[in-house]
mmCIF file of C-alpha atoms and ligand atoms in Angstrom:
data_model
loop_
_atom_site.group_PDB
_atom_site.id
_atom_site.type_symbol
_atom_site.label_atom_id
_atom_site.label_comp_id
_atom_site.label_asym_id
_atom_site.label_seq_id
_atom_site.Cartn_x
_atom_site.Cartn_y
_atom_site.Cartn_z
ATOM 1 C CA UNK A 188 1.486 2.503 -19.806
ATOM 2 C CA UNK A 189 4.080 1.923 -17.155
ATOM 3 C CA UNK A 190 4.504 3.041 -13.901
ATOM 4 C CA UNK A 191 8.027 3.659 -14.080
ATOM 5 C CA UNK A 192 9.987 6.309 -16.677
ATOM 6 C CA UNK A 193 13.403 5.721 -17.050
ATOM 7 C CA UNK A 194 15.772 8.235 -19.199
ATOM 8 C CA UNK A 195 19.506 8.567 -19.536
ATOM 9 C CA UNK A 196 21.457 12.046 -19.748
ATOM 10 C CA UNK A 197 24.604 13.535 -19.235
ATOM 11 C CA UNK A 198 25.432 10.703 -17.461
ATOM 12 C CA UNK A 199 22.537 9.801 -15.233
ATOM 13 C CA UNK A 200 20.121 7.373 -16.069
ATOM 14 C CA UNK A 201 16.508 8.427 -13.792
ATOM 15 C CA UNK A 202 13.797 6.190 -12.708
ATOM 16 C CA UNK A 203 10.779 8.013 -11.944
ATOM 17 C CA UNK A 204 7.976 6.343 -10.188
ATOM 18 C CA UNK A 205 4.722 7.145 -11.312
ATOM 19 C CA UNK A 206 1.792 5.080 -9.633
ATOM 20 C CA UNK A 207 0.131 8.366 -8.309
ATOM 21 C CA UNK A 208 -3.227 6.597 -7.675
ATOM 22 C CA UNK A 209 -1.261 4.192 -5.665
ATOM 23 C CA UNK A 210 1.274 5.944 -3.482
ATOM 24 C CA UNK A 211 3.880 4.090 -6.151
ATOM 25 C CA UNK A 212 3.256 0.694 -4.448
ATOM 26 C CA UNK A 213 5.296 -1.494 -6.182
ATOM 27 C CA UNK A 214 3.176 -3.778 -8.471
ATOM 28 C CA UNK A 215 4.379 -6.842 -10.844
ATOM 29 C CA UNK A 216 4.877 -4.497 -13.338
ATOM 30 C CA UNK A 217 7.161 -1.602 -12.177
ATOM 31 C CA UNK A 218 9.340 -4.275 -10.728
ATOM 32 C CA UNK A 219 9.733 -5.886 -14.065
ATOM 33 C CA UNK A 220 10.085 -2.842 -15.722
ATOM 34 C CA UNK A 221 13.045 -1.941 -13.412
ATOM 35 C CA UNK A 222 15.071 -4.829 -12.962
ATOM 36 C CA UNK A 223 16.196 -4.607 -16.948
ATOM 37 C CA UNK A 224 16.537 -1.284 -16.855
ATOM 38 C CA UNK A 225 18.918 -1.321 -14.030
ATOM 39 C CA UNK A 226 20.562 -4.026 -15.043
ATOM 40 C CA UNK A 227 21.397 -2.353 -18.275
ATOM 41 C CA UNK A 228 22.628 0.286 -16.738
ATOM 42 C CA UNK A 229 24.998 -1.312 -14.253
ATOM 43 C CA UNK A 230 27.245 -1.814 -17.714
ATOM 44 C CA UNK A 231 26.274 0.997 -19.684
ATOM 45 C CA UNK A 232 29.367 2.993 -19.401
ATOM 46 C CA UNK A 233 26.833 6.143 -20.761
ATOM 47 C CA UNK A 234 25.394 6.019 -16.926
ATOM 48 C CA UNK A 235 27.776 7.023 -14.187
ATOM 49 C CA UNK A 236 25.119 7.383 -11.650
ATOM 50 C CA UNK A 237 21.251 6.056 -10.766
ATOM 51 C CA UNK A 238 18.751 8.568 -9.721
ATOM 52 C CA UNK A 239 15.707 7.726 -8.236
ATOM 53 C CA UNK A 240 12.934 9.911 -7.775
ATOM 54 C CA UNK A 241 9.071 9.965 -7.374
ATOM 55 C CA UNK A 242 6.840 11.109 -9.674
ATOM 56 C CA UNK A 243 4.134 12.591 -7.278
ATOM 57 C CA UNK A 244 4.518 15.000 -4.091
ATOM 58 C CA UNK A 245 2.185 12.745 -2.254
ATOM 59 C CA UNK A 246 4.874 9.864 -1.730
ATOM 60 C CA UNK A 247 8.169 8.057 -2.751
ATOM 61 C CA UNK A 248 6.805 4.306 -2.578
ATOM 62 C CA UNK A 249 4.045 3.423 0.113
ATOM 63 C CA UNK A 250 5.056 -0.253 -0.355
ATOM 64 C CA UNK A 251 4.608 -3.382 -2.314
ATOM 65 C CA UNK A 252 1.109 -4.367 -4.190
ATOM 66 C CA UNK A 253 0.062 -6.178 -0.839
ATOM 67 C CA UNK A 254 -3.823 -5.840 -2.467
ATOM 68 C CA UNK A 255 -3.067 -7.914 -5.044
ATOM 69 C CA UNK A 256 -1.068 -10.160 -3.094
ATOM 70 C CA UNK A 257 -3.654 -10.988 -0.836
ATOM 71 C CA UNK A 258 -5.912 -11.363 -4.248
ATOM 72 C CA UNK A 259 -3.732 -14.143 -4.919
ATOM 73 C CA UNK A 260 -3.390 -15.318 -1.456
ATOM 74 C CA UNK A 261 -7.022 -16.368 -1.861
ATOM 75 C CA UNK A 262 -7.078 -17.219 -5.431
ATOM 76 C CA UNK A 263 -4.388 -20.036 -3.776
ATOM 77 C CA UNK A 264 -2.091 -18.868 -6.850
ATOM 78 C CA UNK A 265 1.269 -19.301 -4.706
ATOM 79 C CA UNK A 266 3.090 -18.904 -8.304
ATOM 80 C CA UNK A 267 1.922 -15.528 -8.938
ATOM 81 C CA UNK A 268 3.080 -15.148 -4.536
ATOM 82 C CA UNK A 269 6.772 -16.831 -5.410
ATOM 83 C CA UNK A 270 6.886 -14.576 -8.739
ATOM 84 C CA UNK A 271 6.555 -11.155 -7.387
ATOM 85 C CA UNK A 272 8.591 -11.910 -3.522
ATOM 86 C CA UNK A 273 11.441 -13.283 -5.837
ATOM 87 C CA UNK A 274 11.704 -10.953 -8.775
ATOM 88 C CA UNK A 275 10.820 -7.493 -5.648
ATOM 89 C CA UNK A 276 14.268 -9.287 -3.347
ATOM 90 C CA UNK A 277 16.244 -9.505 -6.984
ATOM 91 C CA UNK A 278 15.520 -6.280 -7.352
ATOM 92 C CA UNK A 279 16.638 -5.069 -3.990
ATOM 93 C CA UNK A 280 19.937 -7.165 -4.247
ATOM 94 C CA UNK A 281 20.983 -5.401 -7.520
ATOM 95 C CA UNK A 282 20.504 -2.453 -5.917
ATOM 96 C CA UNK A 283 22.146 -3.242 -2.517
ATOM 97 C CA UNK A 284 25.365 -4.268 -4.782
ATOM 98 C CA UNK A 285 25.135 -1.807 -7.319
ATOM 99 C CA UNK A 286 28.596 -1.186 -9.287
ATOM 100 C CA UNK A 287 27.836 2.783 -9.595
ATOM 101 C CA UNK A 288 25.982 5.456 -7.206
ATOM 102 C CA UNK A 289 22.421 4.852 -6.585
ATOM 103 C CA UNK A 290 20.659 7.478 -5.321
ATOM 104 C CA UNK A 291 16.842 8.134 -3.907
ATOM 105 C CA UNK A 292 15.425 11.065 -3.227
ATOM 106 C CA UNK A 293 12.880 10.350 -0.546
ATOM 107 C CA UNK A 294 10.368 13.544 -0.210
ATOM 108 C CA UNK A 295 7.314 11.577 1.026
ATOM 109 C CA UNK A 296 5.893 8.156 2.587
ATOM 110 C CA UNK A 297 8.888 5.218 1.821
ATOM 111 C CA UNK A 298 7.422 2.031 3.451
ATOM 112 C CA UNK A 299 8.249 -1.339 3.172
ATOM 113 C CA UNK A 300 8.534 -2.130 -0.518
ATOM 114 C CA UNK A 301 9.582 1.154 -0.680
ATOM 115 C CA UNK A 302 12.439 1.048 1.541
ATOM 116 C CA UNK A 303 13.982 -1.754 -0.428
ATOM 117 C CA UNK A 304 14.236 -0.001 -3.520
ATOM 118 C CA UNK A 305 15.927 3.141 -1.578
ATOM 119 C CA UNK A 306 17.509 2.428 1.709
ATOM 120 C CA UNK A 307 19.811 -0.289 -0.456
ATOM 121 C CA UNK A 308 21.324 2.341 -2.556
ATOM 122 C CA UNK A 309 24.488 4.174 -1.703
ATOM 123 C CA UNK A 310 22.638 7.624 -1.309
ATOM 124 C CA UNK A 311 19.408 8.177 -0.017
ATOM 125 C CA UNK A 312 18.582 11.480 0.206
ATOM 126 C CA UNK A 313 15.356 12.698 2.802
ATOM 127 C CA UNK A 314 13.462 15.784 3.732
ATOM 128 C CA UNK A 315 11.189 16.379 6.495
ATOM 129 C CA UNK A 316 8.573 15.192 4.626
ATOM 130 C CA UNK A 317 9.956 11.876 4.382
ATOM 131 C CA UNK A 318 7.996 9.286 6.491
ATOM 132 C CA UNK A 319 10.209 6.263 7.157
ATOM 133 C CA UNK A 320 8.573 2.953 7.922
ATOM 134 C CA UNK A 321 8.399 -0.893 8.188
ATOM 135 C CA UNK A 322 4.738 -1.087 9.154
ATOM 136 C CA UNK A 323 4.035 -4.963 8.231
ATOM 137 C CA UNK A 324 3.204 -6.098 11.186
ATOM 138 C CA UNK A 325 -0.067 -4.423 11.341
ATOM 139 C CA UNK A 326 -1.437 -6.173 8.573
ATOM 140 C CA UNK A 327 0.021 -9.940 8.947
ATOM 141 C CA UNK A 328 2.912 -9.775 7.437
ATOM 142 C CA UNK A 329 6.489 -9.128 8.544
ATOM 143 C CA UNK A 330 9.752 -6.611 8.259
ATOM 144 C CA UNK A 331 10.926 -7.829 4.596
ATOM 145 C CA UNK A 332 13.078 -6.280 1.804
ATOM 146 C CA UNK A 333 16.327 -7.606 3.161
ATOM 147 C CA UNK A 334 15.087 -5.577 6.117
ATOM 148 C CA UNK A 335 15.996 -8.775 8.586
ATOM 149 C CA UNK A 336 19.826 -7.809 7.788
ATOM 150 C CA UNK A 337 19.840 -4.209 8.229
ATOM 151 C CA UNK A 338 17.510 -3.862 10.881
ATOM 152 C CA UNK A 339 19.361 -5.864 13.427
ATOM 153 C CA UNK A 340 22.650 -3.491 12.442
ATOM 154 C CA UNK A 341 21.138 -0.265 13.054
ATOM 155 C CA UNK A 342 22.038 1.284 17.110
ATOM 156 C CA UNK A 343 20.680 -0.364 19.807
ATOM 157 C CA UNK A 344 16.991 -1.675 19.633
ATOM 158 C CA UNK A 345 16.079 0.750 17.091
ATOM 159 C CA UNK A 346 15.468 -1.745 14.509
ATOM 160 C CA UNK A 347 13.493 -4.196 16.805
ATOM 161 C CA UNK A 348 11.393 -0.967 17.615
ATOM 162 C CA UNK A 349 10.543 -0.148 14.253
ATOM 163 C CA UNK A 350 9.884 -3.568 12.875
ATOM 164 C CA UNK A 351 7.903 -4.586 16.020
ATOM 165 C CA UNK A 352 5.978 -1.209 16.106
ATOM 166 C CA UNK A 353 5.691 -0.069 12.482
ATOM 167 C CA UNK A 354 6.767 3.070 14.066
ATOM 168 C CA UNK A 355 7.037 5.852 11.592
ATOM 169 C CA UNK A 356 10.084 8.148 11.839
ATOM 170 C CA UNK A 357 10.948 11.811 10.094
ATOM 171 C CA UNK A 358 13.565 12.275 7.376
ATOM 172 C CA UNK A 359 16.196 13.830 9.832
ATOM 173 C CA UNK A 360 15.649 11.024 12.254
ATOM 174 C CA UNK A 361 16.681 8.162 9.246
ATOM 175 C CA UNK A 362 19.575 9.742 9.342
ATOM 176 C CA UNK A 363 20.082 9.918 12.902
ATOM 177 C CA UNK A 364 19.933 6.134 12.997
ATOM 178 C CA UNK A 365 21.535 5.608 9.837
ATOM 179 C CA UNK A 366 18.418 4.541 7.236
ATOM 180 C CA UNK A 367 19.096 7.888 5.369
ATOM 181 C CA UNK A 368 22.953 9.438 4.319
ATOM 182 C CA UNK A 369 21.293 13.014 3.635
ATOM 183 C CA UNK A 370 18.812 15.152 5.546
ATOM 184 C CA UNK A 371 17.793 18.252 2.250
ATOM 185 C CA UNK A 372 15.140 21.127 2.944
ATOM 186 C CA UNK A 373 12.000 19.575 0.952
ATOM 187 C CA UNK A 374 11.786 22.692 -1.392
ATOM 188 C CA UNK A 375 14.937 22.542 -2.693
ATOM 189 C CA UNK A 376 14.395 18.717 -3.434
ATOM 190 C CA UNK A 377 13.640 19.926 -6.866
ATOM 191 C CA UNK A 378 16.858 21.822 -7.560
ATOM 192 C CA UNK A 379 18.683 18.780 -6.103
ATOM 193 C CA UNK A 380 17.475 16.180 -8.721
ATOM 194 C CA UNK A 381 18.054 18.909 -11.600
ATOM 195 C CA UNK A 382 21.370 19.397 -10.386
ATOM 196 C CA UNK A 383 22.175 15.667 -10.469
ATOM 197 C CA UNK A 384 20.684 15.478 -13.720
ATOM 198 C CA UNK A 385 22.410 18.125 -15.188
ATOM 199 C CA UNK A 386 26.008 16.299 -14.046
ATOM 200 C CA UNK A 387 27.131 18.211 -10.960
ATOM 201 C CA UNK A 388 29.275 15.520 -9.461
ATOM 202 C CA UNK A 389 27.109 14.169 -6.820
ATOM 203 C CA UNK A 390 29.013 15.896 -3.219
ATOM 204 C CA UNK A 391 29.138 19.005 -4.951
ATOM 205 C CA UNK A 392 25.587 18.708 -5.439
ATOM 206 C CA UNK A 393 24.494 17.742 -1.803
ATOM 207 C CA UNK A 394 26.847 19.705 0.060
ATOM 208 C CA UNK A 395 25.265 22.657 -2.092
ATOM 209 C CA UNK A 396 21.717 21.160 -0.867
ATOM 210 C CA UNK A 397 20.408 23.761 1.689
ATOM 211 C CA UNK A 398 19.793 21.118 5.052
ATOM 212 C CA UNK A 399 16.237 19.531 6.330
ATOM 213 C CA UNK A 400 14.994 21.415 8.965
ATOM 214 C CA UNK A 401 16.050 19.357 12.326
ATOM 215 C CA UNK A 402 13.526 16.845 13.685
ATOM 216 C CA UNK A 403 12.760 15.437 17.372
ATOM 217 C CA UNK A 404 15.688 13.376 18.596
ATOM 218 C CA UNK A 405 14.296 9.993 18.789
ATOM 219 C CA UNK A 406 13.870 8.620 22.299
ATOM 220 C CA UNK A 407 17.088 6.002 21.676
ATOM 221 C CA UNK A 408 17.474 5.588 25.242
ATOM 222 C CA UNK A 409 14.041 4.293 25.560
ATOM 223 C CA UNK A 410 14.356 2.532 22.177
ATOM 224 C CA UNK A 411 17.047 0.578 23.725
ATOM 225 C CA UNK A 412 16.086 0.236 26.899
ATOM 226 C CA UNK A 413 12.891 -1.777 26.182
ATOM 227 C CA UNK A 414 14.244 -2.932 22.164
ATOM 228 C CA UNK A 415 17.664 -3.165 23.213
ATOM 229 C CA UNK A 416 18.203 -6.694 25.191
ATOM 230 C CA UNK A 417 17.598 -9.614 24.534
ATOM 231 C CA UNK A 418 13.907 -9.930 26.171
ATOM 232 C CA UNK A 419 11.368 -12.017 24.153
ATOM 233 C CA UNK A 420 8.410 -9.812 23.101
ATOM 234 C CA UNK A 421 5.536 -10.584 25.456
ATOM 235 C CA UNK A 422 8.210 -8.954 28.084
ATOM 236 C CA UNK A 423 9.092 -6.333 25.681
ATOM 237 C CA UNK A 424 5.232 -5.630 25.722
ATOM 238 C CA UNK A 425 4.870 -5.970 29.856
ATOM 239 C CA UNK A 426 7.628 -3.757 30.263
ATOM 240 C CA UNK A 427 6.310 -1.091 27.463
ATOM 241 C CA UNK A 428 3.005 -1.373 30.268
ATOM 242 C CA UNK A 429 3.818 -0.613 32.968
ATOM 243 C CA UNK A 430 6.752 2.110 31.353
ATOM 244 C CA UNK A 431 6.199 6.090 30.988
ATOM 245 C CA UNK A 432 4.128 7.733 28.166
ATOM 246 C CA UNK A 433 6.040 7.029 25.028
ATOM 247 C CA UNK A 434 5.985 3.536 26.497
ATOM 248 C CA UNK A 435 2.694 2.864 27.026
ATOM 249 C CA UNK A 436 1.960 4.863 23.615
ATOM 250 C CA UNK A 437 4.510 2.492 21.983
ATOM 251 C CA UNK A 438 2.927 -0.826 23.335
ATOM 252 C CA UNK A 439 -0.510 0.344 21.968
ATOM 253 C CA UNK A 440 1.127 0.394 18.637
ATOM 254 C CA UNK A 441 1.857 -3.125 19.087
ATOM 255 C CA UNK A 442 -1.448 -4.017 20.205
ATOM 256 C CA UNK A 443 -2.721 -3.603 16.713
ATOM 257 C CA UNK A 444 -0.491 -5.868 14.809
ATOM 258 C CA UNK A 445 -1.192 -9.456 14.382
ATOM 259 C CA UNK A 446 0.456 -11.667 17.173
ATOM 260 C CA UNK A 447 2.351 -14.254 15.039
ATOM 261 C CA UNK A 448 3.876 -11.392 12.841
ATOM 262 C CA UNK A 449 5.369 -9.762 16.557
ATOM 263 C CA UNK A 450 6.759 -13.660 16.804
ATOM 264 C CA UNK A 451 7.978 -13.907 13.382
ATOM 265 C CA UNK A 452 9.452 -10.149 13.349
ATOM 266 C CA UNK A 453 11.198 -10.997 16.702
ATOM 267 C CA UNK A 454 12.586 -14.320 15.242
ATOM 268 C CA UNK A 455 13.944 -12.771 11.757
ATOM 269 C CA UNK A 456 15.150 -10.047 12.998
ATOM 270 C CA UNK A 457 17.383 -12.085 15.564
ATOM 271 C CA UNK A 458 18.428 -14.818 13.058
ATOM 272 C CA UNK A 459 19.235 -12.008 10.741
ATOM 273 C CA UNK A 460 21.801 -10.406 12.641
ATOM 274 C CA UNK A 461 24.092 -13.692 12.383
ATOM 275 C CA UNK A 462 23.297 -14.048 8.302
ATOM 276 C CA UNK A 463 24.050 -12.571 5.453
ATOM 277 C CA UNK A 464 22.524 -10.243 3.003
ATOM 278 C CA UNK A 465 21.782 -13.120 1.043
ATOM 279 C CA UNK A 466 20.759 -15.456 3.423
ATOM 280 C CA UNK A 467 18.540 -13.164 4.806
ATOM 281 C CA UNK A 468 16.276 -12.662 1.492
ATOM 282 C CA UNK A 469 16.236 -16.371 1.621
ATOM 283 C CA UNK A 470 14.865 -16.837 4.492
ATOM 284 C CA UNK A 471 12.477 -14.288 4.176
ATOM 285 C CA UNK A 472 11.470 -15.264 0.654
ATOM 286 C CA UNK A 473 10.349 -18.570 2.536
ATOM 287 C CA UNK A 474 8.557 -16.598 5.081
ATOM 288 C CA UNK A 475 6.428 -14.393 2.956
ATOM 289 C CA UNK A 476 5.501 -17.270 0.879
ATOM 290 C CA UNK A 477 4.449 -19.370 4.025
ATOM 291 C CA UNK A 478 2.958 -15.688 5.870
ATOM 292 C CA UNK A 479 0.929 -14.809 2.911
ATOM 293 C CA UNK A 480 -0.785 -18.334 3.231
ATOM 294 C CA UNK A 481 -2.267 -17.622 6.804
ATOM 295 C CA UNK A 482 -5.464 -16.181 8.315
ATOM 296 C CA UNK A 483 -3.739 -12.978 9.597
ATOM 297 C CA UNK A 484 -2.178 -11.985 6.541
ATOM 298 C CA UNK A 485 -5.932 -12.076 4.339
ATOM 299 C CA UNK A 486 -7.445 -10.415 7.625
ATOM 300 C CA UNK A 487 -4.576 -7.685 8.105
ATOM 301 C CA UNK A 488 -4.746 -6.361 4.462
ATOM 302 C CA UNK A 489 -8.410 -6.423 4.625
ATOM 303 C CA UNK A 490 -8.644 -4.653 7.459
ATOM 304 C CA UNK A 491 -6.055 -1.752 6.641
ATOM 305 C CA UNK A 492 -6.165 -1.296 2.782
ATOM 306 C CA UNK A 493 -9.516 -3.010 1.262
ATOM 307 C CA UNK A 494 -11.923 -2.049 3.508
ATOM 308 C CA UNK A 495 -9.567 -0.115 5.768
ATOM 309 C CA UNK A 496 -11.798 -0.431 8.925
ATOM 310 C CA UNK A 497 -8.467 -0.399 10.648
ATOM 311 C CA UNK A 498 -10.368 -3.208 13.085
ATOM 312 C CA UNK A 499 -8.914 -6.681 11.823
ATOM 313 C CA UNK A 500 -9.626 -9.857 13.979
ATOM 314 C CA UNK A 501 -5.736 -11.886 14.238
ATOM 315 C CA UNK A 502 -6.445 -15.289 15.164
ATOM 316 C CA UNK A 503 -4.885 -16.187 17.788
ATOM 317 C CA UNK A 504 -5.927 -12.693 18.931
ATOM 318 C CA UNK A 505 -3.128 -13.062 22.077
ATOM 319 C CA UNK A 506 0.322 -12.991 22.062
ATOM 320 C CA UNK A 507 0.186 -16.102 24.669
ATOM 321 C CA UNK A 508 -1.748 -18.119 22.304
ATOM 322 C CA UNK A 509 0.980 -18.317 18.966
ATOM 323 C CA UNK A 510 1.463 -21.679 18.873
ATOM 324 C CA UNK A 511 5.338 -21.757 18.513
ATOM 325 C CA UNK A 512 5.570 -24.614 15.931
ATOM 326 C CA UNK A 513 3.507 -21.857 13.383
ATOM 327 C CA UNK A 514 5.695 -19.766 14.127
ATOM 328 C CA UNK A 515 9.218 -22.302 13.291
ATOM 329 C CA UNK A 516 7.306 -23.161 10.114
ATOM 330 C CA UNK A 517 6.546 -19.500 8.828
ATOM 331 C CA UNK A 518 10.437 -18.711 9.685
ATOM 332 C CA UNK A 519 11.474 -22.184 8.481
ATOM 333 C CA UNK A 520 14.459 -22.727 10.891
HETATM 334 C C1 LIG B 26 1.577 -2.133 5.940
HETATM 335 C C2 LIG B 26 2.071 -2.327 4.680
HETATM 336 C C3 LIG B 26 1.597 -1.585 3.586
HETATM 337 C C4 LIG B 26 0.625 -0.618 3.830
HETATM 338 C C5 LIG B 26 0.131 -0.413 5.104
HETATM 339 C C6 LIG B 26 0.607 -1.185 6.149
HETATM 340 C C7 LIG B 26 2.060 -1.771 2.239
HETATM 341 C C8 LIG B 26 1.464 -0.990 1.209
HETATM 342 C C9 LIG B 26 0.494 -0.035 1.521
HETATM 343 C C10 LIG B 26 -0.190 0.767 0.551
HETATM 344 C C11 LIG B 26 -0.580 2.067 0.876
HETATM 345 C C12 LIG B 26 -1.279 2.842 -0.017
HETATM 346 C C13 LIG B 26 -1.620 2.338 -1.267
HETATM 347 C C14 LIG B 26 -1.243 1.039 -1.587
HETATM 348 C C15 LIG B 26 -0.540 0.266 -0.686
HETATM 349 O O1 LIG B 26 0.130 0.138 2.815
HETATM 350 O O2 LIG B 26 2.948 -2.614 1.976
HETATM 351 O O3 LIG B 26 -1.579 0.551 -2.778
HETATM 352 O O4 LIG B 26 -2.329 3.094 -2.160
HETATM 353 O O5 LIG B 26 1.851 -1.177 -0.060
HETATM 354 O O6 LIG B 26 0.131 -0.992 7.412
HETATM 355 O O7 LIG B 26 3.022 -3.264 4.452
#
């Protein structure tokens, strides 16, 4: 059975993800299930608009299969590594230049994998219990998902603080920095997606959407302040230091995360603000295939989702100690 249902009617075609057990990570298989599906749909004049929605109140997408990457990692199968990177980016590049509304309806955890396959679309929809994150770092890997283009676009350090950090932000709080289009009350999520099925054009339908209660403004000022310049990140980290509460709480985060993925992060995120979509998925479909090779990335998975000790051992263990040339050779320029 598949983890993904897809139906057309009255004019919107739904993908429902439905990897409960999972948190709808996105394995091999729902990615292959979708990218036909959507492409069918991008010319099926029957389907005006793409809805996509989650199967289980528990999340929208947690992320990609990183379990079964790491399986492969050390089964030295880089095929089965090139195989899902390429066919997950193709996936989020129809979607980022999809001829018709996409929409996602984001009512729980979005993460990484997830993120590509929502914050793409035209239309994403959250409500307050939509937790927003990029939290790679923390387990050897890096901000991916054609994340290295729109991070670097979002205001002022925000996007250097979430990919460095992993930070996790509320569904109001997307919107405030631009992630999200629409902040709608988590109970009437529901009605929203049976409106859209049921052909209300798609403003008429939000507009009708009664609003997400408002969230904490995030700290942008601090965001910026530290995120903001140009500062390489052991001084984004000695600054955090010796910085307020948020600040210090903010360079803890950072202590968890495997030092070469704070290098890499840094570096992507930088070269992605001069590059293209497309360029960007290329050079991060080098990177993951070159990240998912190393120490960190076997350690950082094991550590947070196999045996989820949350106590992994990066080698090197200090930010001093990343030789540079690893670093040039993960992000290939
Ligand atoms: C960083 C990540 C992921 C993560 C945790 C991180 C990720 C991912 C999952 C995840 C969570 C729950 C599941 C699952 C996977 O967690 O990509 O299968 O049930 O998929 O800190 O990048």
């Amino acid at each position: 059975m598949s983890a993904i249902e897809s139906a057309v009617s009255g004019g919107v075609g739904e993908i429902v993800l439905n990897r409960p057990t999972a948190l709808n990570a996105l394995d091999q298989s729902m990615i292959d299930d979708m990218l036909p599906v959507l492409r069918e749909w991008a010319d099926d004049p029957a389907v005006e608009t793409v809805l996509v929605t989650s199967g289980t109140d528990r999340a929208f997408c947690a992320g990609g299969d990183i379990r079964a990457i790491r399986d492969s990692a050390l089964a030295q199968d880089a095929a089965a590594i090139t195989r899902y990177f390429s066919s997950e980016y193709t996936l989020d590049q129809l979607i980022a230049n999809y001829p018709k509304p996409y929409v996602a309806l984001i009512d729980g955890a979005a993460m990484g994998g997830g993120l590509g396959i929502s914050v793409h679309g035209e239309v994403r929809v959250v409500t307050e219990k939509a937790l927003i994150a990029m939290p790679e770092t923390a387990i050897g890997f890096f901000p991916d998902i054609g994340s290295t283009y729109f991070l670097p676009r979002l205001p002022a350090g925000v996007g250097k603080w979430l990919g460095l950090t992993g930070a996790r932000i509320r569904g109001a709080q997307a919107v405030q920095v631009g992630l999200a289009t629409h902040a709608v009350a988590s109970e009437a999520i529901g009605d929203l997606a049976a409106a859209i099925r049921a052909g209300t054009p798609l403003g008429e339908a939000l507009a009708a959407a009664p609003p997400a209660p408002p969230a904490d403004d995030l700290p942008l000022r601090s965001i910026a302040d530290y995120f903001g310049g140009n500062d390489p990140v052991p001084a984004i980290i000695g600054g955090l230091r010796g910085g307020d509460d948020w600040a210090r709480e903010t360079a803890a985060l950072m202590d968890n995360c495997s030092p070469t993925s704070l290098l890499v992060t840094a570096e992507m995120i930088d070269l992605g603000s001069g590059s293209s979509l497309d360029q960007c998925f290329d050079r991060e479909l080098h990177a993951a295939e070159q990240i998912t090779a190393t120490h960190d990335f076997a350690e950082g998975v094991r550590a947070v989702l196999v045996d989820k000790d949350r106590d992994p051992h990066f080698q090197p263990a200090s930010i001093d100690d990343v030789d540079p040339a690893v670093v040039r050779r993960i992000v290939g320029e």
